[in-house]
Amino acid sequence: MKASARAPLDSVDAAVFSAALGDRRVAGGVPGELLVQAEAQGAPANLGAMESEVRWRMRGLSFSTDHSFRRRSRVPAIVPPTLALPRPYRLISHSEWIGRDNPGGVFILSRPGYNRDRSQALIYVLHACQFCGSAVYLLLDRGPGGWAVSAEELVWES
């Protein structure tokens, strides 16, 4: 996809990415530096009805957040290099990590969807390893201390 076809991300998107990847349930068991794909993508379209069912099991997910997620995740975006993570990370391209021997794997993020007042976000996080992987939907709420994961739904794991 051409660079001009990518959507811009803002500081709120970066804060949601930081909260998602900073949550110990997401990347807590990954050793060393986190590798994050530089292009945010949507949830795979081939999940179909299963994808919607998984999202709707999330307690508290608002219709506007889900609608925004489905709309925004159709267009890829560049992950900003300004993530505030409690550990080192590196943004890499798809061609850099595909087939690479990396025990910690790589994280691929969707663009977040938001409710109308941007106090709730939904994001899809894929963790791809050489011999394993998983994908989760994370629901985040913005409180006085910033964004925090409030619910998660496992989509698949191997």
PDB file of C-alpha atoms in Angstrom, residues 10-157:
ATOM      1  CA  ASP A  10      -2.396  10.847  16.894  1.00  0.00           C
ATOM      2  CA  SER A  11      -1.184  11.083  20.485  1.00  0.00           C
ATOM      3  CA  VAL A  12      -4.325   9.327  21.778  1.00  0.00           C
ATOM      4  CA  ASP A  13      -3.598   6.348  19.485  1.00  0.00           C
ATOM      5  CA  ALA A  14       0.006   6.283  20.767  1.00  0.00           C
ATOM      6  CA  ALA A  15      -1.234   6.326  24.375  1.00  0.00           C
ATOM      7  CA  VAL A  16      -3.578   3.382  23.674  1.00  0.00           C
ATOM      8  CA  PHE A  17      -0.742   1.418  21.993  1.00  0.00           C
ATOM      9  CA  SER A  18       1.501   2.162  24.993  1.00  0.00           C
ATOM     10  CA  ALA A  19      -1.118   0.996  27.505  1.00  0.00           C
ATOM     11  CA  ALA A  20      -1.851  -2.181  25.523  1.00  0.00           C
ATOM     12  CA  LEU A  21       1.794  -3.194  25.099  1.00  0.00           C
ATOM     13  CA  GLY A  22       2.665  -2.087  28.624  1.00  0.00           C
ATOM     14  CA  ASP A  23       0.035  -4.374  30.164  1.00  0.00           C
ATOM     15  CA  ARG A  24       1.806  -7.351  31.732  1.00  0.00           C
ATOM     16  CA  ARG A  25      -0.863  -9.759  30.396  1.00  0.00           C
ATOM     17  CA  VAL A  26       0.060  -8.805  26.835  1.00  0.00           C
ATOM     18  CA  ALA A  27       3.860  -8.689  26.792  1.00  0.00           C
ATOM     19  CA  GLY A  28       4.829  -9.707  30.320  1.00  0.00           C
ATOM     20  CA  GLY A  29       6.243 -13.087  29.341  1.00  0.00           C
ATOM     21  CA  VAL A  30       8.255 -11.814  26.380  1.00  0.00           C
ATOM     22  CA  PRO A  31      11.996 -11.583  27.099  1.00  0.00           C
ATOM     23  CA  GLY A  32      14.097  -8.539  26.216  1.00  0.00           C
ATOM     24  CA  GLU A  33      13.294  -5.940  23.613  1.00  0.00           C
ATOM     25  CA  LEU A  34       9.758  -5.867  22.206  1.00  0.00           C
ATOM     26  CA  LEU A  35       9.475  -5.942  18.437  1.00  0.00           C
ATOM     27  CA  VAL A  36       6.457  -4.062  17.114  1.00  0.00           C
ATOM     28  CA  GLN A  37       5.414  -4.042  13.468  1.00  0.00           C
ATOM     29  CA  ALA A  38       5.673  -0.456  12.241  1.00  0.00           C
ATOM     30  CA  GLU A  39       2.365  -0.616  10.369  1.00  0.00           C
ATOM     31  CA  ALA A  40      -0.875  -0.928  12.333  1.00  0.00           C
ATOM     32  CA  GLN A  41      -3.407  -3.143  10.600  1.00  0.00           C
ATOM     33  CA  GLY A  42      -6.956  -4.238  11.205  1.00  0.00           C
ATOM     34  CA  ALA A  43      -8.177  -7.511  12.574  1.00  0.00           C
ATOM     35  CA  PRO A  44      -8.112 -10.165   9.859  1.00  0.00           C
ATOM     36  CA  ALA A  45     -11.252 -10.135   7.740  1.00  0.00           C
ATOM     37  CA  ASN A  46     -11.245 -13.930   7.476  1.00  0.00           C
ATOM     38  CA  LEU A  47     -12.441 -14.278  11.082  1.00  0.00           C
ATOM     39  CA  GLY A  48     -15.899 -13.185   9.930  1.00  0.00           C
ATOM     40  CA  ALA A  49     -18.741 -13.940  12.327  1.00  0.00           C
ATOM     41  CA  MET A  50     -16.354 -15.355  14.919  1.00  0.00           C
ATOM     42  CA  GLU A  51     -14.641 -11.972  15.155  1.00  0.00           C
ATOM     43  CA  SER A  52     -17.887 -10.158  15.946  1.00  0.00           C
ATOM     44  CA  GLU A  53     -18.903 -12.825  18.452  1.00  0.00           C
ATOM     45  CA  VAL A  54     -15.590 -12.513  20.292  1.00  0.00           C
ATOM     46  CA  ARG A  55     -15.866  -8.717  20.485  1.00  0.00           C
ATOM     47  CA  TRP A  56     -19.457  -8.801  21.722  1.00  0.00           C
ATOM     48  CA  ARG A  57     -18.489 -11.101  24.610  1.00  0.00           C
ATOM     49  CA  MET A  58     -16.528  -8.152  26.018  1.00  0.00           C
ATOM     50  CA  ARG A  59     -18.449  -6.658  28.922  1.00  0.00           C
ATOM     51  CA  GLY A  60     -18.828  -2.918  28.604  1.00  0.00           C
ATOM     52  CA  LEU A  61     -17.945  -2.619  24.910  1.00  0.00           C
ATOM     53  CA  SER A  62     -20.035   0.229  23.522  1.00  0.00           C
ATOM     54  CA  PHE A  63     -21.614   0.082  20.086  1.00  0.00           C
ATOM     55  CA  SER A  64     -19.842   3.297  19.050  1.00  0.00           C
ATOM     56  CA  THR A  65     -16.438   1.856  20.044  1.00  0.00           C
ATOM     57  CA  ASP A  66     -17.050  -1.306  18.023  1.00  0.00           C
ATOM     58  CA  HIS A  67     -18.335   0.676  15.032  1.00  0.00           C
ATOM     59  CA  SER A  68     -15.305   2.988  15.141  1.00  0.00           C
ATOM     60  CA  PHE A  69     -12.976  -0.034  15.396  1.00  0.00           C
ATOM     61  CA  ARG A  70     -14.475  -1.684  12.310  1.00  0.00           C
ATOM     62  CA  ARG A  71     -14.320   1.572  10.338  1.00  0.00           C
ATOM     63  CA  ARG A  72     -10.821   2.679  11.391  1.00  0.00           C
ATOM     64  CA  SER A  73      -9.165  -0.727  11.050  1.00  0.00           C
ATOM     65  CA  ARG A  74      -9.895  -0.871   7.318  1.00  0.00           C
ATOM     66  CA  VAL A  75      -7.002   1.527   6.648  1.00  0.00           C
ATOM     67  CA  PRO A  76      -3.431   0.754   7.788  1.00  0.00           C
ATOM     68  CA  ALA A  77      -1.434   3.346   9.700  1.00  0.00           C
ATOM     69  CA  ILE A  78       2.150   3.876  10.806  1.00  0.00           C
ATOM     70  CA  VAL A  79       2.810   3.196  14.493  1.00  0.00           C
ATOM     71  CA  PRO A  80       4.370   6.326  16.016  1.00  0.00           C
ATOM     72  CA  PRO A  81       7.938   5.976  17.320  1.00  0.00           C
ATOM     73  CA  THR A  82       6.905   7.739  20.541  1.00  0.00           C
ATOM     74  CA  LEU A  83       5.392   4.858  22.517  1.00  0.00           C
ATOM     75  CA  ALA A  84       5.833   5.159  26.288  1.00  0.00           C
ATOM     76  CA  LEU A  85       6.708   1.593  27.260  1.00  0.00           C
ATOM     77  CA  PRO A  86       8.389   0.423  30.476  1.00  0.00           C
ATOM     78  CA  ARG A  87      10.992  -1.484  28.438  1.00  0.00           C
ATOM     79  CA  PRO A  88      12.912  -1.140  25.168  1.00  0.00           C
ATOM     80  CA  TYR A  89      11.081  -1.697  21.897  1.00  0.00           C
ATOM     81  CA  ARG A  90      11.861  -1.446  18.218  1.00  0.00           C
ATOM     82  CA  LEU A  91       9.562  -0.788  15.276  1.00  0.00           C
ATOM     83  CA  ILE A  92      10.243  -3.132  12.374  1.00  0.00           C
ATOM     84  CA  SER A  93       8.701  -3.689   8.971  1.00  0.00           C
ATOM     85  CA  HIS A  94       6.844  -6.847   7.985  1.00  0.00           C
ATOM     86  CA  SER A  95       9.720  -7.876   5.701  1.00  0.00           C
ATOM     87  CA  GLU A  96      12.189  -7.502   8.591  1.00  0.00           C
ATOM     88  CA  TRP A  97      10.422  -9.932  10.895  1.00  0.00           C
ATOM     89  CA  ILE A  98       8.880 -12.506   8.557  1.00  0.00           C
ATOM     90  CA  GLY A  99      10.878 -15.729   8.848  1.00  0.00           C
ATOM     91  CA  ARG A 100      13.172 -14.181  11.443  1.00  0.00           C
ATOM     92  CA  ASP A 101      14.338 -16.343  14.336  1.00  0.00           C
ATOM     93  CA  ASN A 102      13.186 -14.280  17.293  1.00  0.00           C
ATOM     94  CA  PRO A 103      12.110 -16.075  20.460  1.00  0.00           C
ATOM     95  CA  GLY A 104      10.068 -13.087  21.664  1.00  0.00           C
ATOM     96  CA  GLY A 105       8.089 -12.762  18.449  1.00  0.00           C
ATOM     97  CA  VAL A 106       6.598  -9.562  17.104  1.00  0.00           C
ATOM     98  CA  PHE A 107       3.491  -7.611  18.086  1.00  0.00           C
ATOM     99  CA  ILE A 108       1.102  -6.396  15.398  1.00  0.00           C
ATOM    100  CA  LEU A 109      -1.497  -3.831  16.430  1.00  0.00           C
ATOM    101  CA  SER A 110      -4.746  -2.690  14.896  1.00  0.00           C
ATOM    102  CA  ARG A 111      -5.808   0.917  14.787  1.00  0.00           C
ATOM    103  CA  PRO A 112      -7.866   1.581  17.911  1.00  0.00           C
ATOM    104  CA  GLY A 113     -11.583   2.250  17.734  1.00  0.00           C
ATOM    105  CA  TYR A 114     -13.103   4.764  20.157  1.00  0.00           C
ATOM    106  CA  ASN A 115     -16.435   5.678  21.651  1.00  0.00           C
ATOM    107  CA  ARG A 116     -17.775   9.169  20.995  1.00  0.00           C
ATOM    108  CA  ASP A 117     -15.939  10.912  23.836  1.00  0.00           C
ATOM    109  CA  ARG A 118     -12.742   8.858  23.357  1.00  0.00           C
ATOM    110  CA  SER A 119     -12.892   7.458  26.880  1.00  0.00           C
ATOM    111  CA  GLN A 120     -13.038   3.818  25.664  1.00  0.00           C
ATOM    112  CA  ALA A 121     -10.851   2.100  23.080  1.00  0.00           C
ATOM    113  CA  LEU A 122     -10.849  -1.317  21.396  1.00  0.00           C
ATOM    114  CA  ILE A 123      -7.653  -2.716  19.901  1.00  0.00           C
ATOM    115  CA  TYR A 124      -6.636  -6.063  18.348  1.00  0.00           C
ATOM    116  CA  VAL A 125      -3.164  -7.319  19.303  1.00  0.00           C
ATOM    117  CA  LEU A 126      -1.525 -10.181  17.418  1.00  0.00           C
ATOM    118  CA  HIS A 127       1.614 -11.756  18.899  1.00  0.00           C
ATOM    119  CA  ALA A 128       3.384 -13.768  16.199  1.00  0.00           C
ATOM    120  CA  CYS A 129       6.249 -16.079  17.143  1.00  0.00           C
ATOM    121  CA  GLN A 130       8.189 -18.594  15.106  1.00  0.00           C
ATOM    122  CA  PHE A 131       6.357 -21.599  16.607  1.00  0.00           C
ATOM    123  CA  CYS A 132       3.524 -20.010  18.546  1.00  0.00           C
ATOM    124  CA  GLY A 133       1.256 -17.012  18.663  1.00  0.00           C
ATOM    125  CA  SER A 134      -1.923 -15.489  19.961  1.00  0.00           C
ATOM    126  CA  ALA A 135      -4.424 -12.763  19.244  1.00  0.00           C
ATOM    127  CA  VAL A 136      -6.568 -10.805  21.688  1.00  0.00           C
ATOM    128  CA  TYR A 137      -9.037  -7.974  21.679  1.00  0.00           C
ATOM    129  CA  LEU A 138      -8.322  -5.469  24.433  1.00  0.00           C
ATOM    130  CA  LEU A 139     -10.860  -3.020  25.766  1.00  0.00           C
ATOM    131  CA  LEU A 140      -9.240  -0.004  27.394  1.00  0.00           C
ATOM    132  CA  ASP A 141     -10.778   2.742  29.496  1.00  0.00           C
ATOM    133  CA  ARG A 142      -9.289   6.188  30.027  1.00  0.00           C
ATOM    134  CA  GLY A 143      -9.247   7.217  33.667  1.00  0.00           C
ATOM    135  CA  PRO A 144      -7.427   9.824  35.745  1.00  0.00           C
ATOM    136  CA  GLY A 145      -4.153   7.877  35.404  1.00  0.00           C
ATOM    137  CA  GLY A 146      -4.459   7.392  31.644  1.00  0.00           C
ATOM    138  CA  TRP A 147      -5.447   4.361  29.579  1.00  0.00           C
ATOM    139  CA  ALA A 148      -5.717   0.917  31.182  1.00  0.00           C
ATOM    140  CA  VAL A 149      -6.899  -2.482  29.959  1.00  0.00           C
ATOM    141  CA  SER A 150     -10.354  -3.197  31.403  1.00  0.00           C
ATOM    142  CA  ALA A 151     -11.228  -6.397  29.496  1.00  0.00           C
ATOM    143  CA  GLU A 152      -9.629  -8.871  27.140  1.00  0.00           C
ATOM    144  CA  GLU A 153     -10.959 -11.619  24.904  1.00  0.00           C
ATOM    145  CA  LEU A 154      -8.692 -14.277  23.490  1.00  0.00           C
ATOM    146  CA  VAL A 155      -9.353 -14.848  19.784  1.00  0.00           C
ATOM    147  CA  TRP A 156      -6.887 -17.691  19.240  1.00  0.00           C
ATOM    148  CA  GLU A 157      -3.692 -19.162  20.662  1.00  0.00           C
TER     149      GLU A 157
END
